CSV table of C-alpha atoms in Angstrom, one decimal:
chain,number,residue,atom,x,y,z
A,31,MET,CA,167.3,48.9,111.7
A,32,THR,CA,164.6,49.3,109.1
A,33,MET,CA,162.5,52.5,109.1
A,34,LEU,CA,158.9,51.9,108.4
A,35,PRO,CA,157.2,54.3,106.1
A,36,PHE,CA,155.0,57.0,107.7
A,37,TRP,CA,151.7,55.4,106.6
A,38,GLN,CA,152.6,52.3,108.6
A,39,THR,CA,153.5,54.2,111.8
A,40,LYS,CA,151.0,57.0,111.8
A,41,SER,CA,147.2,57.2,111.8
A,42,LEU,CA,145.6,59.4,109.2
A,43,GLU,CA,144.9,61.9,112.0
A,44,GLN,CA,148.6,62.0,113.0
A,45,MET,CA,149.9,62.7,109.5
A,46,SER,CA,151.2,66.1,108.5
A,47,ASP,CA,149.3,67.9,105.8
A,48,SER,CA,152.0,66.9,103.2
A,49,GLU,CA,151.9,63.3,104.3
A,50,TRP,CA,148.1,63.3,104.1
A,51,GLU,CA,148.3,64.8,100.5
A,52,SER,CA,150.9,62.2,99.5
A,53,VAL,CA,148.6,59.3,100.5
A,54,CYS,CA,146.3,60.2,97.6
A,55,ASP,CA,147.2,57.8,94.8
A,56,GLY,CA,146.0,60.2,92.1
A,57,CYS,CA,143.6,57.8,90.5
A,58,GLY,CA,141.0,60.5,89.7
A,59,GLN,CA,138.0,58.4,90.8
A,60,CYS,CA,137.0,61.2,93.2
A,61,CYS,CA,137.0,63.6,90.2
A,62,LEU,CA,134.3,61.7,88.3
A,63,ASN,CA,130.9,63.3,88.6
A,64,LYS,CA,128.2,61.6,90.5
A,65,LEU,CA,124.4,61.9,90.2
A,66,GLN,CA,122.1,61.8,93.1
A,67,ASP,CA,118.5,60.8,92.9
A,68,ALA,CA,116.4,63.7,94.4
A,69,ASP,CA,113.8,61.2,95.8
A,70,THR,CA,116.0,58.4,97.2
A,71,ASP,CA,119.4,60.1,97.7
A,72,GLU,CA,121.0,57.2,95.9
A,73,ILE,CA,124.3,58.0,94.3
A,74,TYR,CA,125.0,57.0,90.7
A,75,PHE,CA,128.6,57.0,89.5
A,76,THR,CA,129.5,58.3,86.0
A,77,ASN,CA,132.5,58.4,83.8
A,78,VAL,CA,132.2,62.1,83.4
A,79,ALA,CA,135.3,63.9,84.5
A,80,CYS,CA,135.4,67.2,86.3
A,81,ASN,CA,136.3,70.0,84.0
A,82,LEU,CA,139.6,70.5,85.9
A,83,LEU,CA,140.8,66.9,85.6
A,84,ASN,CA,143.5,66.2,83.1
A,85,ILE,CA,142.3,62.8,81.9
A,86,LYS,CA,145.7,61.6,80.7
A,87,THR,CA,147.6,62.3,84.0
A,88,CYS,CA,144.5,62.1,86.3
A,89,GLN,CA,145.7,65.3,88.0
A,90,CYS,CA,143.7,68.4,88.7
A,91,ARG,CA,144.7,71.3,86.5
A,92,HIS,CA,144.2,73.8,89.3
A,93,TYR,CA,144.5,71.7,92.5
A,94,ASP,CA,145.5,74.6,94.8
A,95,ASN,CA,142.7,76.8,93.6
A,96,ARG,CA,140.2,74.2,92.6
A,97,PHE,CA,137.4,75.6,94.8
A,98,ALA,CA,137.5,78.9,92.9
A,99,TYR,CA,137.0,77.1,89.6
A,100,GLU,CA,134.7,74.3,90.9
A,101,PRO,CA,132.7,75.4,94.0
A,102,ASP,CA,131.1,72.0,94.2
A,103,CYS,CA,134.5,70.2,94.5
A,104,ILE,CA,134.6,68.2,97.7
A,105,LYS,CA,137.7,68.3,99.9
A,106,LEU,CA,138.4,65.0,101.6
A,107,THR,CA,139.7,65.7,105.2
A,108,ARG,CA,140.5,63.7,108.2
A,109,ASP,CA,137.1,64.8,109.7
A,110,ASN,CA,134.8,64.1,106.8
A,111,LEU,CA,136.5,60.9,105.5
A,112,PRO,CA,134.1,58.6,107.4
A,113,THR,CA,131.1,60.3,105.6
A,114,PHE,CA,132.3,59.3,102.1
A,115,SER,CA,131.0,55.8,102.0
A,116,TRP,CA,131.2,56.0,98.2
A,117,LEU,CA,135.0,56.0,98.0
A,118,PRO,CA,136.2,53.1,95.9
A,119,ARG,CA,137.7,50.1,97.7
A,120,THR,CA,141.1,51.0,96.2
A,121,CYS,CA,141.1,54.5,97.7
A,122,SER,CA,144.3,54.8,99.8
A,123,TYR,CA,142.5,56.9,102.5
A,124,ARG,CA,139.8,54.3,102.8
A,125,LEU,CA,142.3,51.4,102.9
A,126,LEU,CA,144.4,53.1,105.7
A,127,ALA,CA,141.3,54.1,107.7
A,128,GLU,CA,140.2,50.4,107.5
A,129,GLY,CA,143.6,49.2,108.8
A,130,HIS,CA,145.0,48.0,105.5
A,131,ASP,CA,148.4,48.8,103.9
A,132,LEU,CA,148.7,50.7,100.7
A,133,PRO,CA,148.6,48.5,97.6
A,134,ALA,CA,151.7,47.4,95.9
A,135,TRP,CA,151.0,49.7,92.9
A,136,HIS,CA,150.7,52.9,95.0
A,137,PRO,CA,153.0,55.7,93.9
A,138,LEU,CA,154.5,56.0,97.4
A,139,LYS,CA,155.7,52.4,97.1
A,140,VAL,CA,156.8,52.4,93.5
A,141,GLY,CA,157.8,56.0,92.9
A,142,SER,CA,155.4,56.9,90.1
A,143,ALA,CA,151.8,56.5,89.0
A,144,ARG,CA,152.8,54.2,86.1
A,145,ALA,CA,151.9,51.0,88.0
A,146,MET,CA,148.5,52.4,89.1
A,147,HIS,CA,147.7,53.3,85.5
A,148,ALA,CA,148.8,49.9,84.3
A,149,GLN,CA,146.5,48.2,86.8
A,150,ARG,CA,143.7,50.3,85.4
A,151,ILE,CA,143.0,51.8,88.8
A,152,SER,CA,143.0,55.3,87.4
A,153,VAL,CA,140.1,56.8,85.4
A,154,ARG,CA,142.3,57.6,82.3
A,155,HIS,CA,140.8,54.6,80.5
A,156,ILE,CA,137.1,55.4,81.2
A,157,ALA,CA,136.8,59.1,81.7
A,158,VAL,CA,135.1,61.5,79.3
A,159,ARG,CA,135.2,65.2,79.3
A,160,GLU,CA,132.2,67.0,80.7
A,161,SER,CA,132.0,69.2,77.6
A,162,GLU,CA,131.4,66.1,75.4
A,163,VAL,CA,128.4,64.9,77.4
A,164,ARG,CA,124.9,65.5,76.4
A,165,ASN,CA,122.9,63.1,78.5
A,166,TRP,CA,124.6,62.3,81.8
A,167,GLU,CA,122.4,59.3,82.4
A,168,ASP,CA,124.1,57.6,79.4
A,169,HIS,CA,127.3,57.8,81.4
A,170,ILE,CA,126.3,56.0,84.5
A,171,ILE,CA,128.9,53.3,85.4
A,172,PRO,CA,128.8,50.5,88.1
A,173,ASN,CA,129.5,51.5,91.7
A,174,PRO,CA,133.3,51.1,92.2
A,175,GLU,CA,132.7,49.2,95.5
């Protein structure tokens, strides 16, 4: 008898906190700053990484205490997931919420982030440090949709 992995047998709402956290593929796309037009509310994506993002690993340097360092950091939860229409189409939470499986490159399937980085899903190849940016508008990138 083959055991199916938890993400194929549980909804996002049914997952334990540790299962929920492990669904994140660690791409860092959520950690790229966005600009919002004050008049239209349109969101513009940038390649400017949050100060806490380690660009090489695409991991937060202070994940457990990130809100103390970055009060504007947004926590993705089961309740607010539907409100984040800007999540990229590769986002594991978005894929599962839409009834899809995790992609073949996902760390839960292959055991490391290596395949994700090789597929250029992570931001390590495009991200720049916030401290290096003078004009944020120069760093607008296409919507990841």
